[in-house]
Short mmCIF file of C-alpha atoms and ligand atoms in Angstrom, two decimals:
data_model
loop_
_atom_site.label_atom_id
_atom_site.label_comp_id
_atom_site.label_asym_id
_atom_site.label_seq_id
_atom_site.Cartn_x
_atom_site.Cartn_y
_atom_site.Cartn_z
CA MET T 112 16.30 -7.09 -5.54
CA LYS T 113 15.43 -10.11 -3.42
CA LEU T 114 12.79 -9.25 -0.84
CA PHE T 115 12.08 -10.75 2.56
CA TYR T 116 8.55 -12.16 2.68
CA GLU T 117 6.27 -14.33 4.75
CA GLU T 118 3.67 -16.62 3.34
CA MET T 119 0.58 -18.40 4.68
CA GLY T 120 -2.42 -20.38 3.46
CA SER T 121 -3.25 -21.91 0.11
CA GLY T 122 -5.47 -21.00 -2.81
CA PHE T 123 -5.38 -18.13 -5.27
CA PRO T 124 -2.35 -15.89 -4.53
CA ILE T 125 -2.84 -12.48 -2.92
CA ILE T 126 0.17 -10.25 -2.30
CA LEU T 127 -0.48 -7.76 0.50
CA ILE T 128 1.85 -4.78 0.19
CA HIS T 129 2.45 -2.49 3.14
CA GLY T 130 2.42 1.31 2.99
CA PHE T 131 4.90 4.03 3.99
CA PRO T 132 6.83 3.71 6.26
CA PHE T 133 5.77 0.34 7.65
CA ASP T 134 6.52 -3.33 7.02
CA HIS T 135 4.68 -6.59 6.27
CA THR T 136 3.67 -7.14 9.90
CA ILE T 137 0.81 -4.62 9.57
CA PHE T 138 -1.01 -7.24 7.49
CA MET T 139 -0.38 -10.32 9.66
CA GLU T 140 -3.74 -10.32 11.40
CA THR T 141 -5.70 -9.70 8.20
CA ALA T 142 -3.68 -12.39 6.42
CA GLY T 143 -4.60 -14.86 9.16
CA LYS T 144 -8.26 -14.31 8.26
CA LEU T 145 -7.60 -14.92 4.57
CA LYS T 146 -5.39 -17.96 4.78
CA ASN T 147 -8.21 -20.52 4.53
CA SER T 148 -9.27 -19.02 1.20
CA ALA T 149 -6.05 -17.75 -0.38
CA ARG T 150 -2.29 -18.08 -0.55
CA VAL T 151 -1.20 -14.84 1.12
CA ILE T 152 2.25 -13.40 0.47
CA LEU T 153 3.53 -10.58 2.65
CA PRO T 154 6.71 -8.90 1.42
CA ASP T 155 8.82 -6.21 3.06
CA LEU T 156 9.51 -3.61 0.37
CA ARG T 157 13.15 -2.67 -0.13
CA GLY T 158 14.42 -0.53 2.74
CA PHE T 159 11.60 -1.63 5.06
CA GLY T 160 11.36 -4.36 7.70
CA LYS T 161 13.80 -7.16 6.93
CA SER T 162 14.50 -6.29 3.28
CA SER T 163 17.76 -4.53 2.45
CA ALA T 164 17.64 -0.93 1.22
CA GLY T 165 19.92 -1.41 -1.81
CA TYR T 166 22.08 1.38 -3.20
CA ALA T 167 20.14 3.79 -5.40
CA PRO T 168 17.36 6.08 -4.14
CA VAL T 169 14.32 3.84 -4.28
CA THR T 170 11.39 4.61 -6.59
CA LEU T 171 7.88 3.15 -6.76
CA HIS T 172 8.90 1.68 -10.10
CA ASP T 173 11.89 -0.15 -8.52
CA MET T 174 9.63 -1.54 -5.83
CA ALA T 175 7.16 -2.76 -8.46
CA ALA T 176 10.06 -4.47 -10.27
CA ASP T 177 11.07 -6.16 -6.99
CA LEU T 178 7.54 -7.56 -6.67
CA HIS T 179 7.70 -8.85 -10.23
CA GLU T 180 10.94 -10.64 -9.35
CA LEU T 181 9.29 -12.08 -6.24
CA MET T 182 6.37 -13.40 -8.31
CA ASP T 183 8.85 -15.09 -10.66
CA GLU T 184 10.72 -16.57 -7.71
CA LEU T 185 7.45 -17.96 -6.29
CA GLY T 186 6.31 -19.20 -9.71
CA LEU T 187 3.17 -17.03 -9.66
CA GLN T 188 1.83 -16.33 -13.12
CA LYS T 189 -0.93 -14.08 -11.79
CA ALA T 190 -1.87 -12.68 -8.40
CA ILE T 191 -4.22 -10.24 -6.76
CA LEU T 192 -2.32 -7.22 -5.47
CA GLY T 193 -3.63 -5.68 -2.25
CA GLY T 194 -1.70 -2.46 -1.69
CA HIS T 195 -1.99 -0.26 1.37
CA SER T 196 -1.50 3.44 0.66
CA MET T 197 2.02 3.69 -0.89
CA GLY T 198 1.79 -0.08 -1.45
CA GLY T 199 -1.25 0.74 -3.60
CA TYR T 200 0.60 3.45 -5.54
CA LEU T 201 3.32 0.98 -6.48
CA SER T 202 0.73 -1.70 -7.28
CA VAL T 203 -0.72 0.74 -9.81
CA ASP T 204 2.78 1.13 -11.27
CA PHE T 205 3.01 -2.68 -11.37
CA CYS T 206 -0.31 -2.85 -13.29
CA ARG T 207 1.06 -0.49 -15.92
CA SER T 208 4.33 -2.41 -16.33
CA TYR T 209 3.06 -5.99 -16.04
CA PRO T 210 -0.74 -6.02 -16.58
CA GLU T 211 -0.67 -9.67 -17.65
CA ARG T 212 0.47 -10.66 -14.14
CA VAL T 213 -2.41 -8.95 -12.28
CA ALA T 214 -5.67 -10.79 -11.61
CA GLY T 215 -7.09 -7.90 -9.58
CA LEU T 216 -6.06 -4.73 -7.77
CA ALA T 217 -7.34 -3.95 -4.27
CA LEU T 218 -6.41 -0.45 -3.16
CA ILE T 219 -6.49 -0.31 0.64
CA ALA T 220 -6.61 3.31 1.87
CA SER T 221 -5.05 4.06 -1.48
CA HIS T 222 -5.91 5.31 -4.95
CA ALA T 223 -4.61 5.89 -8.47
CA ALA T 224 -4.65 9.71 -8.61
CA ALA T 225 -1.62 12.02 -8.56
CA ASP T 226 -0.75 14.19 -5.55
CA THR T 227 -2.43 17.57 -5.34
CA GLU T 228 0.02 20.49 -5.64
CA GLU T 229 -0.29 21.02 -1.89
CA GLN T 230 0.60 17.38 -1.14
CA ARG T 231 3.54 17.54 -3.56
CA GLN T 232 4.91 20.68 -1.90
CA ALA T 233 4.51 19.11 1.56
CA ARG T 234 6.49 16.04 0.45
CA LEU T 235 9.32 18.23 -0.90
CA LYS T 236 9.43 20.15 2.40
CA ASN T 237 9.57 16.86 4.30
CA ILE T 238 12.49 15.69 2.15
CA GLU T 239 14.35 18.87 3.18
CA LYS T 240 13.51 18.19 6.83
CA ILE T 241 14.94 14.67 6.62
CA ARG T 242 18.06 15.97 4.86
CA ASN T 243 18.47 18.38 7.79
CA GLY T 244 18.48 15.50 10.26
CA GLN T 245 14.82 15.85 11.28
CA ALA T 246 13.40 12.51 10.13
CA ARG T 247 12.01 11.86 13.59
CA GLU T 248 10.13 15.18 13.62
CA PHE T 249 8.67 14.43 10.20
CA LEU T 250 7.49 10.99 11.33
CA MET T 251 6.21 11.94 14.76
CA GLU T 252 4.67 15.31 13.89
CA GLY T 253 3.87 14.98 10.20
CA MET T 254 2.75 11.34 9.96
CA ALA T 255 1.88 9.84 13.34
CA PRO T 256 -1.07 12.11 14.26
CA LYS T 257 -2.89 11.19 11.03
CA LEU T 258 -2.55 7.42 11.28
CA THR T 259 -4.85 6.19 14.03
CA LYS T 260 -6.79 7.33 17.06
CA TYR T 261 -5.93 4.16 19.05
CA PRO T 262 -2.98 4.97 21.40
CA GLU T 263 -1.64 1.40 21.76
CA LEU T 264 -1.55 0.94 18.03
CA ALA T 265 0.04 4.39 17.56
CA LYS T 266 2.86 3.33 19.87
CA SER T 267 3.75 0.22 17.89
CA LEU T 268 3.46 2.08 14.57
CA ASN T 269 5.84 4.76 15.83
CA GLU T 270 8.39 2.10 16.75
CA MET T 271 8.09 0.62 13.28
CA MET T 272 8.34 3.95 11.44
CA VAL T 273 11.53 5.18 13.10
CA LYS T 274 13.42 2.10 11.90
CA THR T 275 13.21 3.29 8.27
CA PRO T 276 16.54 4.55 6.86
CA ASP T 277 16.57 8.25 5.84
CA GLY T 278 17.51 7.36 2.24
CA THR T 279 14.44 5.14 1.93
CA LEU T 280 12.16 7.83 3.37
CA ILE T 281 13.54 10.39 0.91
CA GLY T 282 13.34 8.11 -2.14
CA CYS T 283 9.74 7.17 -1.37
CA LEU T 284 8.62 10.76 -0.76
CA GLN T 285 10.26 11.93 -3.99
CA SER T 286 8.74 9.11 -6.01
CA MET T 287 5.27 9.57 -4.47
CA ALA T 288 5.45 13.27 -5.40
CA GLU T 289 6.15 12.36 -9.04
CA ARG T 290 3.11 10.08 -9.52
CA THR T 291 0.71 10.79 -12.35
CA ASP T 292 -3.06 10.27 -12.48
CA VAL T 293 -3.80 6.81 -13.87
CA MET T 294 -7.47 6.45 -12.91
CA THR T 295 -8.71 6.50 -16.52
CA TRP T 296 -5.97 4.14 -17.64
CA LEU T 297 -6.93 1.70 -14.91
CA LYS T 298 -10.61 1.84 -15.78
CA GLU T 299 -9.84 1.17 -19.44
CA SER T 300 -7.33 -1.59 -18.67
CA GLY T 301 -10.12 -3.95 -17.61
CA ILE T 302 -8.13 -5.02 -14.52
CA PRO T 303 -10.74 -5.73 -11.80
CA ALA T 304 -10.30 -3.14 -9.05
CA ALA T 305 -11.62 -2.50 -5.56
CA MET T 306 -11.08 0.28 -3.05
CA ILE T 307 -11.25 -0.56 0.66
CA CYS T 308 -11.14 2.46 2.96
CA GLY T 309 -11.40 3.32 6.63
CA GLU T 310 -14.36 5.59 7.34
CA ASP T 311 -12.22 7.88 9.50
CA ASP T 312 -9.11 8.05 7.31
CA MET T 313 -7.42 11.43 7.88
CA ILE T 314 -4.95 10.96 5.00
CA MET T 315 -7.53 10.02 2.37
CA PRO T 316 -10.97 11.37 3.40
CA LEU T 317 -13.85 9.07 2.47
CA ALA T 318 -15.61 11.65 0.27
CA ARG T 319 -12.50 11.98 -1.92
CA ALA T 320 -12.05 8.19 -1.99
CA GLU T 321 -15.65 7.71 -3.17
CA GLU T 322 -15.17 10.19 -5.98
CA MET T 323 -11.99 8.41 -7.08
CA ALA T 324 -13.59 4.96 -6.88
CA LYS T 325 -16.16 6.11 -9.46
CA LYS T 326 -13.49 7.46 -11.79
CA MET T 327 -11.42 4.29 -11.73
CA GLY T 328 -14.29 1.80 -11.91
CA ALA T 329 -13.96 0.45 -8.35
CA ASP T 330 -17.43 1.57 -7.43
CA PRO T 331 -18.88 1.19 -4.80
CA LEU T 332 -15.92 1.25 -2.47
CA VAL T 333 -15.83 -0.90 0.67
CA ARG T 334 -16.22 1.27 3.79
CA VAL T 335 -14.57 -0.10 6.91
CA PRO T 336 -16.11 1.31 10.13
CA ALA T 337 -14.22 2.22 13.33
CA ALA T 338 -11.04 2.53 11.28
CA GLY T 339 -8.81 5.16 9.73
CA HIS T 340 -5.68 4.94 7.58
CA MET T 341 -4.49 1.77 9.37
CA LEU T 342 -7.75 -0.13 8.82
CA MET T 343 -6.06 -3.54 8.54
CA LEU T 344 -4.96 -3.15 12.18
CA GLU T 345 -7.92 -1.13 13.44
CA ASN T 346 -10.56 -3.42 11.97
CA PRO T 347 -8.88 -6.53 10.52
CA GLU T 348 -12.21 -8.40 10.43
CA MET T 349 -13.89 -6.00 8.02
CA THR T 350 -10.72 -5.39 6.02
CA ALA T 351 -10.37 -9.14 5.47
CA LYS T 352 -14.08 -9.36 4.58
CA GLY T 353 -13.61 -6.72 1.87
CA LEU T 354 -10.61 -8.59 0.48
CA LEU T 355 -12.43 -11.95 0.55
CA GLU T 356 -15.38 -10.50 -1.35
CA PHE T 357 -12.97 -9.12 -3.93
CA LEU T 358 -11.19 -12.49 -4.17
CA ARG T 359 -14.53 -14.18 -4.86
CA ARG T 360 -15.41 -11.62 -7.52
CA VAL T 361 -12.05 -12.15 -9.25
CA GLU T 362 -12.33 -15.94 -9.06
CA GLU T 363 -15.88 -15.93 -10.47
CA ASN T 364 -14.79 -13.88 -13.47
CA LYS T 365 -11.61 -15.82 -14.23
C1 MLT R 270 1.22 5.57 3.28
O1 MLT R 270 0.58 5.20 4.28
O2 MLT R 270 1.76 4.76 2.52
C2 MLT R 270 1.37 7.06 3.05
O3 MLT R 270 0.56 7.76 3.92
C3 MLT R 270 1.08 7.41 1.64
C4 MLT R 270 1.07 8.88 1.35
O4 MLT R 270 1.79 9.64 2.01
O5 MLT R 270 0.36 9.29 0.40
#
């Protein structure tokens, strides 16, 4: 499926992939800080922002295939993928399907583990809620309180989240619940990896992130202060710094 995207800067390509349920605009400020060093591509995943939702229930695998199509369209042989949260989960799927197209994987408030049983059950309950017409409750009570402690930012994120079609929410939740643990695979793949995390992330606590970074060979992870799950908006300076350091590391080893 053809995706809407924005593009800025020139240099080695970095695709910044938003999480659930947001759109490419969350990365605009960070991208502005990268554009003198990289060609930054900011897609809206299918069903989000300005990209159409398509027909079938969306899966992480479909979204990875859309990105592959976008890379072909842009003539990119290889790129760094910078995936935020769900954007990271589908970047991991991309790495498994098209490893030859990935120069590096930056997981931003994201990881390559499966859901815990508790997380999986919560996702299934939330799917039921949405099917019962309670998408707004799920977003405002289940998601919003864990995203950020900055009220102004929370307001704009809420406006973004409620625009997501129910079918897209359901497809993403189902597909996120079905993920498997690919930390060992990633470590053995030799794909350079980094983890960049907000110190106050309520969705992925730092201690758990540090443990996972070791397992997948992205050690030590980059800790972004004064930021939680939405670190690219809460502290774009330090998020961009982490990405630039990773870009340099990838370029040096090319
Ligand atoms: C996201 O920000 O993409 C979601 O919080 C991911 C998740 O629910 O695991």
